[in-house]
Amino acid sequence: MEIYRVDHHRAQLAKLNEFWTRASPGTAILVEDLCPQLVDMVGEVFRKPHPEIFAEHLHRSGHKADYAWEASSDQWVTAGFRKPFCSIRWYRPVFRHDKSYGVDTSRNIQDILIAEKQESEDRILAGNAEESASDTSRHQAPWMTVRTRKKKRQADPVQITSTTNILRNGISLVVDTAAEAGVQTPFLWEEKATVLVPDHTHNETVLILLDPLPVVQNQTGSVELPYTAHRPHRHPPPLLPELDSPKIRALSNQAGPTSTAYDLEASLRLSSNVTGNLQIADPVESLLRIVCQDVASSFELIDASLERIGALSIDDYELQTNLDKWRLQMASFQKVTNQLVQGFQQFAADFYGPGLPNGVAKLHREVGEKAARLLERIASCQSGLRADMSLLESRRGIAEAESVTRLTELAFIFIPLSFVSSLFSMQVNELSSGVPASKFVAAGCIVLIIIYGLRLAIRARSTVRLQKAVVDKARIYNKLTPSDPIPTTGFLLFCCNAIVAGILAISRFCLKPIVWGGGRMWGVWLSLAAVALIVVPTVWLWGQSGLDLSFKAVGTMIFVPACLLFAWLLLSFLYEDAGWSTAMLVERRVRAARRFYSVRAPSPVSSVPTIRDV
């Protein structure tokens, strides 16, 4: 196969005409980086081909400042016509060196150049004849991009100019908050190829329009963008083993990317040399093989970015900071994956028709299978991200509940103090002359201790167990299952029944010696005397008007428990009965408590029990 590669630096009409006249069937002409000279030459050599082939290839190529607003080719007036060309757009995976050459490539170079180009065009239209003349006098230099100048800052005076006519956009795969300087970050570099084949046969000369390497010019000269190739090469591997050693592969991985035209030419020449038949190699199939390699590598980088998102989503701070960015990136990944598969399928169908060659069909299946796996991976990552976000929201709700609990703790402190303050600020006769601060502090501490002690008692384990036992007994009384709510009327009836049963039990216990005395009536009178021993001194204490109120309260709190203890010890000693002994009373109360707490709410029963142990 004969191959001729030409770009705007080697645009010589005589050599191209000479090559065209002696070209054999199946020749491939690779045109890299279109310029006006190349458009004229290709049009003359191919006898004025379809003009939309150049417009299609230059669509959104960056030579216009408003490239983002260009209508896609399927919206053109001639979109429904059959055309002797087809295009394919794909992404090439590379690694960027951020902030090299004074250019912050964490942003797209395309966006920077477009903004600066618009300013330059405004200056030209304003009457800068010298700059306009210098732009129009260029022949070998690019014509579609105007010399641009980055906005100068005091700390970063940088001048950047694009030296290629085609500089497309790309997709950043950075998922971190910010890329560090000098770190290689994954990036998908957009490329496009347009193929013209008369009559759609394989024996005619094939014209392939390709994109160049992105090259910019700064103060030091023309340099390629700081990219590192994701793959060492995109053409078939070397035939000799010594040319494919690990050292050579490592050096190739560190090298910059080569252009698609170079890789396609190398692939075609190697295929022709191996087969020895100039008619065997198919340039379009070789191009699709390169595209398939780039697509597979792009899927690998996207999968690595998804892994990175999964690792970063464990950190709550990273999840909250980058959630919106990750969701947009995943949506972009899905869109790019579907576009790559559809573009590959459409290009193969437009060029080969319904019957695809075996090699192209195999490539199409590989792209479809890898895309399906990647889409499943993206969907799984999205589900995991939603689960992590739900977990984060749950943690946030728990934290807010804990903060509310802390506020409740403070309420148990400030509400009693507010109550005491309100009490002392009221117009009370006993407090009309004012009270010292010590009494206010003492009253506040007492109320605070009582309120907070009540709260602790409510949350105590024994109180919770008692509450659960009461609820279980109420369910049994109302014939309810454990899942049924207890109605208010049913609970009130249960409480009334329990109170009545308790009163009856206490009365039976106290009146038993009277009704069934058995010659022990003196014990009843002794019990009444013990009760009088408690009541009479208390009544006498509160009947003395000359004593202070606080003294009466303190005396009552001390005298009543002491009298109860004395009466109990007296009765226990005089009765000489094991039923009245301290050990027997404690054992009886323990058994009653165990029976009470051991009650569970089973299924509804037929009979209504009564509370007998209180």
Coordinates of C-alpha atoms in Angstrom, one line a residue:
M1 CA 0.0 0.0 0.0
E2 CA 1.2 3.5 -0.9
I3 CA 0.8 6.1 1.8
Y4 CA 1.3 9.8 1.6
R5 CA 1.1 12.0 4.7
V6 CA 0.8 15.8 4.3
D7 CA 0.2 18.7 6.7
H8 CA 0.3 22.5 6.5
H9 CA 4.1 22.5 6.9
R10 CA 4.6 20.1 3.9
A11 CA 1.8 21.4 1.7
Q12 CA 3.4 21.1 -1.8
L13 CA 0.9 20.9 -4.6
A14 CA 3.5 19.5 -7.1
K15 CA 4.5 16.6 -5.0
L16 CA 0.8 15.7 -4.2
N17 CA -0.1 15.8 -7.9
E18 CA 2.9 13.7 -8.7
F19 CA 1.9 11.2 -6.1
W20 CA -1.7 11.2 -7.3
T21 CA -0.7 10.5 -10.9
R22 CA 1.4 7.5 -10.0
A23 CA -0.8 6.2 -7.1
S24 CA -2.1 2.7 -7.4
P25 CA -5.6 1.6 -6.3
G26 CA -6.0 1.4 -2.6
T27 CA -3.7 4.4 -1.9
A28 CA -4.2 6.2 1.4
I29 CA -3.6 10.0 1.6
L30 CA -3.4 11.2 5.2
V31 CA -4.1 15.0 5.6
E32 CA -3.1 16.4 9.0
D33 CA -4.1 19.8 10.3
L34 CA -6.2 21.5 7.5
C35 CA -5.3 24.9 6.3
P36 CA -6.4 26.9 3.2
Q37 CA -3.5 25.6 1.1
L38 CA -4.4 22.0 2.0
V39 CA -8.0 22.6 1.2
D40 CA -7.2 24.0 -2.2
M41 CA -4.7 21.2 -3.0
V42 CA -7.0 18.4 -1.9
G43 CA -9.9 20.0 -3.8
E44 CA -7.7 20.2 -7.0
V45 CA -6.3 16.7 -6.7
F46 CA -9.6 15.0 -6.0
R47 CA -11.4 17.1 -8.6
K48 CA -13.4 19.2 -6.2
P49 CA -14.8 16.7 -3.7
H50 CA -17.9 17.3 -1.6
P51 CA -17.3 20.6 0.1
E52 CA -18.9 19.6 3.3
I53 CA -16.1 17.1 4.0
F54 CA -14.0 20.1 5.2
A55 CA -16.8 21.7 7.1
E56 CA -17.6 18.4 8.8
H57 CA -14.0 17.9 9.9
L58 CA -13.5 21.4 11.1
H59 CA -16.8 21.4 13.0
R60 CA -16.0 22.5 16.6
S61 CA -12.3 22.2 16.0
G62 CA -11.5 25.5 17.8
H63 CA -10.8 27.8 14.9
K64 CA -13.9 29.9 15.8
A65 CA -14.4 31.7 19.0
D66 CA -18.0 30.6 19.2
Y67 CA -17.4 27.0 18.5
A68 CA -19.6 25.9 21.3
W69 CA -22.6 27.4 19.6
E70 CA -22.0 25.7 16.2
A71 CA -24.9 23.6 15.1
S72 CA -24.1 19.9 14.8
S73 CA -23.9 18.3 11.3
D74 CA -27.2 16.5 11.8
Q75 CA -28.9 19.9 12.0
W76 CA -27.6 21.2 8.7
V77 CA -29.9 21.7 5.7
T78 CA -28.2 18.8 3.8
A79 CA -28.4 16.4 6.8
G80 CA -30.7 14.1 5.0
F81 CA -28.6 13.8 1.8
R82 CA -26.3 10.9 1.1
K83 CA -22.7 12.0 1.3
P84 CA -19.5 10.3 0.1
F85 CA -17.7 10.8 3.5
C86 CA -18.1 9.8 7.1
S87 CA -16.6 11.0 10.3
I88 CA -15.8 9.5 13.7
R89 CA -15.0 11.3 16.9
W90 CA -13.3 9.7 19.8
Y91 CA -11.2 10.5 22.9
R92 CA -7.6 9.7 23.3
P93 CA -6.4 9.0 26.9
V94 CA -3.3 11.0 28.0
F95 CA -1.8 12.3 31.3
R96 CA -1.3 16.0 31.8
H97 CA 1.5 17.7 33.6
D98 CA -0.3 20.5 35.4
K99 CA 1.1 24.0 35.4
S100 CA 4.0 23.2 33.0
Y101 CA 5.4 25.8 30.7
G102 CA 3.5 28.5 32.7
V103 CA 0.2 27.1 31.5
D104 CA -2.4 25.9 33.9
T105 CA -3.7 22.8 32.1
S106 CA -6.1 22.0 34.8
R107 CA -8.3 24.1 32.6
N108 CA -8.9 23.3 29.0
I109 CA -6.4 25.0 26.7
Q110 CA -9.2 25.5 24.3
D111 CA -11.2 27.6 26.7
I112 CA -8.1 29.8 27.4
L113 CA -7.3 30.3 23.7
I114 CA -10.9 31.0 22.8
A115 CA -11.3 33.8 25.4
E116 CA -8.0 35.4 24.4
K117 CA -8.7 35.0 20.7
Q118 CA -11.9 37.0 21.0
E119 CA -9.9 39.8 22.6
S120 CA -7.4 39.7 19.8
E121 CA -10.1 39.8 17.1
D122 CA -11.6 42.8 18.8
R123 CA -8.3 44.6 18.6
I124 CA -8.0 43.7 14.9
L125 CA -11.5 45.0 14.2
A126 CA -10.6 48.2 16.1
G127 CA -8.0 49.1 13.6
N128 CA -4.8 47.5 14.6
A129 CA -3.5 47.4 11.0
E130 CA 0.0 46.1 11.9
E131 CA -1.3 43.1 13.7
S132 CA -3.9 42.5 11.0
A133 CA -1.3 42.6 8.3
S134 CA 1.0 40.2 10.2
D135 CA -1.9 37.8 10.5
T136 CA -2.9 37.9 6.9
S137 CA 0.7 37.7 5.6
R138 CA 1.3 34.3 7.1
H139 CA 1.3 31.3 4.7
Q140 CA 2.8 28.3 6.4
A141 CA 1.7 29.4 9.8
P142 CA -1.9 28.6 10.9
W143 CA -4.5 31.0 9.7
M144 CA -7.6 29.9 11.5
T145 CA -6.4 30.9 15.0
V146 CA -5.4 34.5 15.6
R147 CA -2.4 35.2 17.7
T148 CA -3.6 35.4 21.3
R149 CA -2.2 36.8 24.4
K150 CA -3.0 35.7 27.9
K151 CA -4.1 38.4 30.3
K152 CA -1.0 39.6 32.0
R153 CA -0.8 39.6 35.7
Q154 CA 2.0 41.1 37.8
A155 CA 3.2 37.7 38.9
D156 CA 2.6 35.7 35.8
P157 CA 3.4 37.5 32.5
V158 CA 2.7 34.7 30.0
Q159 CA 2.1 34.8 26.3
I160 CA 0.6 31.7 24.7
T161 CA -0.3 31.1 21.1
S162 CA -1.7 28.1 19.3
T163 CA 0.5 26.9 16.4
T164 CA -2.1 24.4 15.0
N165 CA -5.2 25.0 13.1
I166 CA -7.2 22.4 15.0
L167 CA -7.3 22.3 18.8
R168 CA -10.3 20.5 20.1
N169 CA -11.7 20.3 23.6
G170 CA -11.3 17.5 26.1
I171 CA -12.6 16.0 29.3
S172 CA -10.8 16.1 32.6
L173 CA -10.9 13.0 34.7
V174 CA -9.6 14.6 37.9
V175 CA -11.9 13.7 40.8
D176 CA -9.9 15.3 43.6
T177 CA -10.6 18.7 45.0
A178 CA -7.6 20.3 43.4
A179 CA -4.8 19.0 41.2
E180 CA -1.3 19.5 42.6
A181 CA 1.4 21.0 40.5
G182 CA 3.6 18.5 38.7
V183 CA 1.2 15.6 39.2
Q184 CA 0.1 13.6 36.2
T185 CA -3.7 13.8 35.9
P186 CA -5.8 11.8 33.5
F187 CA -7.4 13.6 30.6
L188 CA -9.4 12.5 27.5
W189 CA -8.2 14.4 24.5
E190 CA -10.8 14.7 21.7
E191 CA -9.8 13.7 18.2
K192 CA -11.7 13.4 14.9
A193 CA -11.2 11.6 11.6
T194 CA -13.1 12.2 8.3
V195 CA -12.8 9.7 5.5
L196 CA -13.7 10.3 1.8
V197 CA -14.1 7.2 -0.5
P198 CA -15.5 7.6 -4.0
D199 CA -18.2 5.0 -4.6
H200 CA -17.5 3.5 -1.2
T201 CA -15.2 0.9 -2.6
H202 CA -11.9 -0.4 -1.3
N203 CA -10.0 -0.1 -4.5
E204 CA -10.2 3.6 -4.8
T205 CA -7.8 6.2 -3.2
V206 CA -8.8 6.9 0.4
L207 CA -8.6 10.4 1.7
I208 CA -8.4 10.6 5.5
L209 CA -8.5 14.0 7.3
L210 CA -6.9 13.8 10.8
D211 CA -6.2 16.1 13.7
P212 CA -2.6 17.1 14.6
L213 CA -0.9 17.1 18.0
P214 CA -1.8 20.2 20.0
V215 CA 1.1 22.5 20.0
V216 CA 1.3 25.9 21.7
Q217 CA 3.9 28.7 21.6
N218 CA 5.0 30.6 24.6
Q219 CA 7.9 32.9 25.3
T220 CA 10.5 30.1 24.9
G221 CA 9.2 28.9 21.6
S222 CA 6.9 26.2 20.2
V223 CA 6.3 23.3 22.5
E224 CA 3.8 20.5 22.6
L225 CA 1.3 20.5 25.4
P226 CA 2.7 18.7 28.5
Y227 CA 1.0 15.4 27.9
T228 CA 2.3 11.8 28.4
A229 CA 0.9 9.0 26.3
H230 CA -1.3 6.5 28.1
R231 CA -0.2 3.8 25.7
P232 CA 3.4 3.4 24.4
H233 CA 2.2 3.0 20.8
R234 CA -1.1 2.6 18.9
H235 CA 0.3 0.6 16.0
P236 CA 1.0 -3.2 16.0
P237 CA 3.8 -4.2 18.5
P238 CA 7.4 -4.9 17.2
L239 CA 8.0 -8.2 15.5
L240 CA 11.4 -8.7 17.2
P241 CA 11.4 -9.6 20.9
E242 CA 14.4 -7.4 21.7
L243 CA 12.4 -4.4 20.5
D244 CA 9.7 -5.0 23.1
S245 CA 11.8 -5.3 26.3
P246 CA 10.5 -3.8 29.6
K247 CA 13.0 -1.0 29.5
I248 CA 11.9 0.1 26.0
R249 CA 8.3 -0.1 27.1
A250 CA 9.0 2.0 30.2
L251 CA 10.8 4.6 28.1
S252 CA 7.9 4.6 25.6
N253 CA 5.4 5.2 28.4
Q254 CA 7.3 8.3 29.5
A255 CA 7.4 9.7 25.9
G256 CA 4.9 12.1 24.6
P257 CA 2.0 11.0 22.4
T258 CA 2.4 10.7 18.7
S259 CA -0.1 12.0 16.2
T260 CA -2.8 9.7 14.8
A261 CA -1.5 10.3 11.3
Y262 CA 2.0 9.0 12.4
D263 CA 0.5 5.9 14.2
L264 CA -1.8 5.1 11.2
E265 CA 1.1 5.4 8.7
A266 CA 3.3 3.2 10.9
S267 CA 0.5 0.6 11.2
L268 CA -0.2 0.6 7.5
R269 CA 3.5 0.3 6.5
L270 CA 4.1 -2.5 9.0
S271 CA 1.0 -4.4 7.8
S272 CA 2.1 -4.0 4.2
N273 CA 5.6 -5.2 5.0
V274 CA 4.4 -8.3 6.9
T275 CA 1.9 -9.4 4.3
G276 CA 3.9 -8.4 1.2
N277 CA 0.7 -7.6 -0.6
L278 CA 0.0 -4.0 -1.3
Q279 CA -3.8 -4.6 -1.7
I280 CA -4.4 -6.3 1.7
A281 CA -4.1 -3.5 4.2
D282 CA -7.3 -1.6 4.8
P283 CA -6.6 2.0 6.0
V284 CA -10.0 2.5 7.5
E285 CA -9.8 -0.8 9.4
S286 CA -6.4 0.2 10.7
L287 CA -7.9 3.6 11.8
L288 CA -10.7 1.8 13.6
R289 CA -8.2 -0.4 15.3
I290 CA -6.4 2.7 16.6
V291 CA -9.8 4.1 17.7
C292 CA -10.7 0.9 19.4
Q293 CA -7.4 1.0 21.4
D294 CA -8.0 4.6 22.4
V295 CA -11.6 3.8 23.4
A296 CA -10.5 0.8 25.5
S297 CA -7.8 2.9 27.2
S298 CA -10.3 5.7 27.8
F299 CA -12.6 3.2 29.5
E300 CA -9.7 2.1 31.7
L301 CA -9.0 5.7 32.8
I302 CA -12.7 6.3 33.5
D303 CA -12.9 3.1 35.5
A304 CA -9.8 4.3 37.5
S305 CA -11.6 7.6 38.1
L306 CA -14.6 5.7 39.4
E307 CA -12.3 3.7 41.7
R308 CA -10.9 6.9 43.0
I309 CA -14.4 8.3 43.6
G310 CA -15.2 5.2 45.6
A311 CA -12.1 5.6 47.7
L312 CA -12.7 9.3 48.3
S313 CA -16.4 8.9 49.1
I314 CA -15.4 7.2 52.4
D315 CA -14.3 10.5 53.7
D316 CA -17.3 12.6 54.7
Y317 CA -15.6 15.9 54.0
E318 CA -14.6 14.8 50.4
L319 CA -18.1 13.5 49.9
Q320 CA -19.8 16.7 50.9
T321 CA -17.3 18.8 49.0
N322 CA -17.2 16.9 45.7
L323 CA -20.7 15.4 45.5
D324 CA -22.1 17.7 42.8
K325 CA -18.9 17.4 40.8
W326 CA -18.9 13.6 41.0
R327 CA -22.5 13.4 39.9
L328 CA -21.8 15.6 36.9
Q329 CA -18.7 13.6 36.0
M330 CA -20.6 10.3 36.2
A331 CA -23.3 11.7 33.9
S332 CA -20.6 12.9 31.6
F333 CA -19.0 9.4 31.7
Q334 CA -22.3 7.8 30.7
K335 CA -22.8 10.3 27.9
V336 CA -19.3 9.9 26.5
T337 CA -19.5 6.1 26.7
N338 CA -22.8 6.0 24.7
Q339 CA -21.5 8.5 22.2
L340 CA -18.3 6.5 21.6
V341 CA -20.3 3.3 21.0
Q342 CA -22.8 4.9 18.8
G343 CA -20.2 6.9 16.8
F344 CA -18.1 3.7 16.2
Q345 CA -21.2 1.8 15.0
Q346 CA -22.5 4.7 12.8
F347 CA -19.1 5.2 11.2
A348 CA -18.6 1.5 10.4
A349 CA -22.2 1.2 9.0
D350 CA -21.7 4.4 6.9
F351 CA -18.4 3.3 5.4
Y352 CA -18.9 -0.5 5.0
G353 CA -22.6 -0.7 4.7
P354 CA -24.7 -3.6 6.3
G355 CA -22.0 -6.2 5.8
L356 CA -19.0 -5.5 8.1
P357 CA -15.7 -7.2 7.5
N358 CA -14.7 -9.8 10.1
G359 CA -12.0 -7.5 11.7
V360 CA -14.3 -4.5 11.9
A361 CA -17.1 -6.6 13.3
K362 CA -14.8 -8.0 16.0
L363 CA -13.7 -4.5 16.9
H364 CA -17.3 -3.4 17.1
R365 CA -18.2 -6.3 19.5
E366 CA -15.2 -5.5 21.7
V367 CA -16.2 -1.8 22.0
G368 CA -19.8 -2.8 22.7
E369 CA -18.9 -5.3 25.4
K370 CA -16.4 -3.0 27.2
A371 CA -18.9 -0.1 27.0
A372 CA -21.6 -2.3 28.6
R373 CA -19.3 -3.3 31.4
L374 CA -18.3 0.3 32.0
L375 CA -22.0 1.5 32.0
E376 CA -22.7 -1.2 34.7
R377 CA -19.7 0.0 36.6
I378 CA -20.9 3.6 36.4
A379 CA -24.4 2.6 37.5
S380 CA -23.0 0.7 40.4
C381 CA -20.8 3.6 41.4
Q382 CA -23.8 5.9 41.3
S383 CA -25.8 3.6 43.5
G384 CA -22.8 3.4 46.0
L385 CA -22.6 7.2 45.9
R386 CA -26.3 7.5 46.7
A387 CA -25.9 5.0 49.5
D388 CA -22.9 6.9 51.0
M389 CA -24.9 10.1 50.7
S390 CA -27.9 8.5 52.5
L391 CA -25.5 7.2 55.2
L392 CA -24.0 10.7 55.5
E393 CA -27.5 12.2 55.9
S394 CA -28.3 9.7 58.5
R395 CA -25.1 10.5 60.4
R396 CA -26.0 14.2 60.1
G397 CA -29.5 13.5 61.5
I398 CA -28.0 11.6 64.4
A399 CA -25.6 14.4 65.1
E400 CA -28.5 16.9 65.0
A401 CA -30.5 14.7 67.4
E402 CA -27.5 14.6 69.7
S403 CA -27.2 18.4 69.6
V404 CA -30.9 18.6 70.4
T405 CA -30.3 16.2 73.3
R406 CA -27.6 18.5 74.6
L407 CA -30.0 21.4 74.4
T408 CA -32.5 19.4 76.4
E409 CA -29.9 18.8 79.0
L410 CA -29.4 22.5 79.3
A411 CA -33.1 23.0 79.5
F412 CA -33.2 20.9 82.7
I413 CA -30.7 23.4 84.1
F414 CA -32.1 26.7 82.9
I415 CA -35.8 26.0 83.3
P416 CA -35.6 25.4 87.1
L417 CA -33.4 28.5 87.5
S418 CA -36.0 30.5 85.5
F419 CA -38.7 29.1 87.7
V420 CA -36.9 30.2 90.8
S421 CA -36.1 33.6 89.4
S422 CA -39.8 34.1 88.5
L423 CA -40.8 33.0 91.9
F424 CA -38.6 35.4 93.7
S425 CA -39.6 38.2 91.3
M426 CA -43.3 37.8 92.0
Q427 CA -45.3 40.1 94.4
V428 CA -45.5 37.5 97.3
N429 CA -46.2 38.9 100.8
E430 CA -43.7 36.6 102.4
L431 CA -41.0 37.9 100.0
S432 CA -42.1 41.5 99.9
S433 CA -39.2 42.6 102.1
G434 CA -36.7 40.8 99.8
V435 CA -34.5 37.8 100.5
P436 CA -30.7 37.4 100.6
A437 CA -28.9 36.0 97.6
S438 CA -28.0 32.9 99.6
K439 CA -31.6 31.8 99.9
F440 CA -32.1 32.4 96.1
V441 CA -29.0 30.2 95.4
A442 CA -30.2 27.5 97.9
A443 CA -33.7 27.5 96.4
G444 CA -32.3 27.3 92.9
C445 CA -30.0 24.4 93.8
I446 CA -32.8 22.5 95.5
V447 CA -35.2 22.9 92.5
L448 CA -32.4 22.0 90.1
I449 CA -31.5 18.8 92.1
I450 CA -35.2 17.8 92.3
I451 CA -35.9 18.4 88.5
Y452 CA -32.7 16.8 87.3
G453 CA -33.0 13.9 89.7
L454 CA -36.5 13.4 88.4
R455 CA -35.2 13.3 84.9
L456 CA -32.5 10.8 85.9
A457 CA -35.1 8.7 87.7
I458 CA -37.3 8.6 84.5
R459 CA -34.3 7.5 82.4
A460 CA -33.1 4.9 84.9
R461 CA -33.1 1.3 84.0
S462 CA -35.4 0.2 86.8
T463 CA -37.9 2.9 85.7
V464 CA -37.8 1.8 82.1
R465 CA -38.3 -1.9 83.2
L466 CA -41.2 -0.8 85.4
Q467 CA -42.8 1.1 82.6
K468 CA -42.4 -1.8 80.2
A469 CA -43.9 -4.2 82.8
V470 CA -46.9 -1.8 83.3
V471 CA -47.4 -1.6 79.6
D472 CA -47.3 -5.4 79.2
K473 CA -49.9 -5.8 82.0
A474 CA -52.1 -3.2 80.4
R475 CA -51.9 -5.1 77.1
I476 CA -52.9 -8.3 78.9
Y477 CA -55.8 -6.5 80.6
N478 CA -57.1 -5.1 77.3
K479 CA -56.5 -8.3 75.3
L480 CA -54.1 -6.7 72.9
T481 CA -51.2 -8.1 70.9
P482 CA -47.7 -6.6 71.3
S483 CA -48.1 -4.6 68.1
D484 CA -51.4 -3.0 68.9
P485 CA -51.5 0.4 70.5
I486 CA -53.1 0.8 73.9
P487 CA -56.2 3.0 73.9
T488 CA -56.4 5.7 76.5
T489 CA -59.7 4.4 77.9
G490 CA -58.2 0.9 78.2
F491 CA -55.2 2.2 80.1
L492 CA -57.3 4.3 82.5
L493 CA -59.5 1.2 83.2
F494 CA -56.4 -0.8 83.8
C495 CA -55.1 1.8 86.3
C496 CA -58.4 2.0 88.1
N497 CA -58.4 -1.8 88.4
A498 CA -54.9 -1.9 89.7
I499 CA -55.6 0.8 92.3
V500 CA -58.7 -0.9 93.5
A501 CA -56.9 -4.2 93.7
G502 CA -54.0 -2.6 95.6
I503 CA -56.3 -1.0 98.1
L504 CA -58.1 -4.3 98.7
A505 CA -54.8 -6.1 99.2
I506 CA -53.5 -3.5 101.7
S507 CA -56.8 -3.5 103.5
R508 CA -56.9 -7.3 103.7
F509 CA -53.3 -7.3 105.0
C510 CA -54.0 -4.7 107.6
L511 CA -57.4 -5.9 108.8
K512 CA -56.5 -9.5 108.9
P513 CA -55.6 -9.5 112.6
I514 CA -58.9 -7.8 113.4
V515 CA -61.2 -10.1 111.4
W516 CA -59.2 -13.2 112.0
G517 CA -57.5 -12.0 115.2
G518 CA -56.9 -15.3 116.9
G519 CA -56.4 -13.6 120.3
R520 CA -53.9 -11.0 118.9
M521 CA -56.0 -7.8 119.0
W522 CA -53.3 -6.2 121.0
G523 CA -51.2 -6.1 117.8
V524 CA -53.8 -4.0 116.1
W525 CA -53.8 -1.4 118.9
L526 CA -50.0 -1.5 118.9
S527 CA -50.1 -0.7 115.2
L528 CA -52.4 2.2 115.8
A529 CA -50.2 3.5 118.5
A530 CA -47.2 3.3 116.2
V531 CA -49.1 5.3 113.6
A532 CA -50.1 7.8 116.2
L533 CA -46.5 8.1 117.2
I534 CA -45.8 9.4 113.7
V535 CA -48.9 11.6 113.2
V536 CA -49.2 13.3 116.6
P537 CA -45.6 14.8 116.7
T538 CA -45.9 16.0 113.1
V539 CA -49.3 17.7 113.7
W540 CA -47.9 19.3 116.9
L541 CA -44.8 20.6 114.9
W542 CA -46.9 22.2 112.2
G543 CA -49.3 23.6 114.8
Q544 CA -46.7 25.8 116.4
S545 CA -47.0 29.3 114.8
G546 CA -43.8 30.6 116.3
L547 CA -41.5 28.2 114.4
D548 CA -40.0 29.1 111.0
L549 CA -41.5 27.5 107.9
S550 CA -38.2 26.0 106.8
F551 CA -37.6 24.6 110.3
K552 CA -40.9 22.8 110.2
A553 CA -40.2 21.3 106.7
V554 CA -36.7 20.1 107.8
G555 CA -38.1 18.7 111.0
T556 CA -40.8 16.8 109.2
M557 CA -38.3 15.3 106.7
I558 CA -36.2 14.1 109.6
F559 CA -38.9 13.0 112.1
V560 CA -41.3 11.0 109.8
P561 CA -38.7 8.5 108.5
A562 CA -37.3 8.1 112.0
C563 CA -40.8 7.4 113.5
L564 CA -41.6 4.9 110.7
L565 CA -38.4 3.0 111.3
F566 CA -39.0 3.0 115.1
A567 CA -42.6 1.7 114.6
W568 CA -41.5 -1.1 112.2
L569 CA -38.7 -2.2 114.6
L570 CA -41.1 -2.2 117.5
L571 CA -43.8 -4.2 115.7
S572 CA -41.2 -6.7 114.4
F573 CA -39.8 -7.2 118.0
L574 CA -43.2 -7.5 119.7
Y575 CA -44.9 -9.7 117.2
E576 CA -42.1 -12.3 117.3
D577 CA -43.5 -13.6 114.0
A578 CA -41.4 -14.6 111.0
G579 CA -43.9 -12.9 108.7
W580 CA -43.0 -9.5 110.3
S581 CA -39.3 -10.0 110.3
T582 CA -37.1 -7.9 108.2
A583 CA -35.8 -10.7 106.1
M584 CA -39.3 -12.1 105.4
L585 CA -40.6 -8.6 104.4
V586 CA -37.6 -8.1 102.0
E587 CA -38.0 -11.6 100.5
R588 CA -41.7 -11.0 100.0
R589 CA -41.2 -7.8 98.2
V590 CA -38.5 -9.3 96.0
R591 CA -40.8 -12.2 95.0
A592 CA -43.5 -9.7 94.2
A593 CA -41.2 -7.6 92.1
R594 CA -39.9 -10.6 90.1
R595 CA -43.4 -11.7 89.4
F596 CA -44.3 -8.2 88.3
Y597 CA -41.4 -7.8 85.9
S598 CA -41.6 -11.3 84.5
V599 CA -44.9 -10.6 82.9
R600 CA -44.8 -10.4 79.1
A601 CA -47.6 -9.4 76.7
P602 CA -48.6 -12.7 75.0
S603 CA -51.4 -13.2 72.5
P604 CA -54.9 -12.1 73.6
V605 CA -56.3 -14.2 76.5
S606 CA -59.9 -15.0 77.3
S607 CA -60.0 -13.9 81.0
V608 CA -59.2 -10.6 82.5
P609 CA -56.6 -10.9 85.3
T610 CA -56.5 -8.7 88.4
I611 CA -53.5 -7.3 90.1
R612 CA -52.9 -9.2 93.3
D613 CA -49.3 -8.5 94.1
V614 CA -48.6 -4.9 94.9

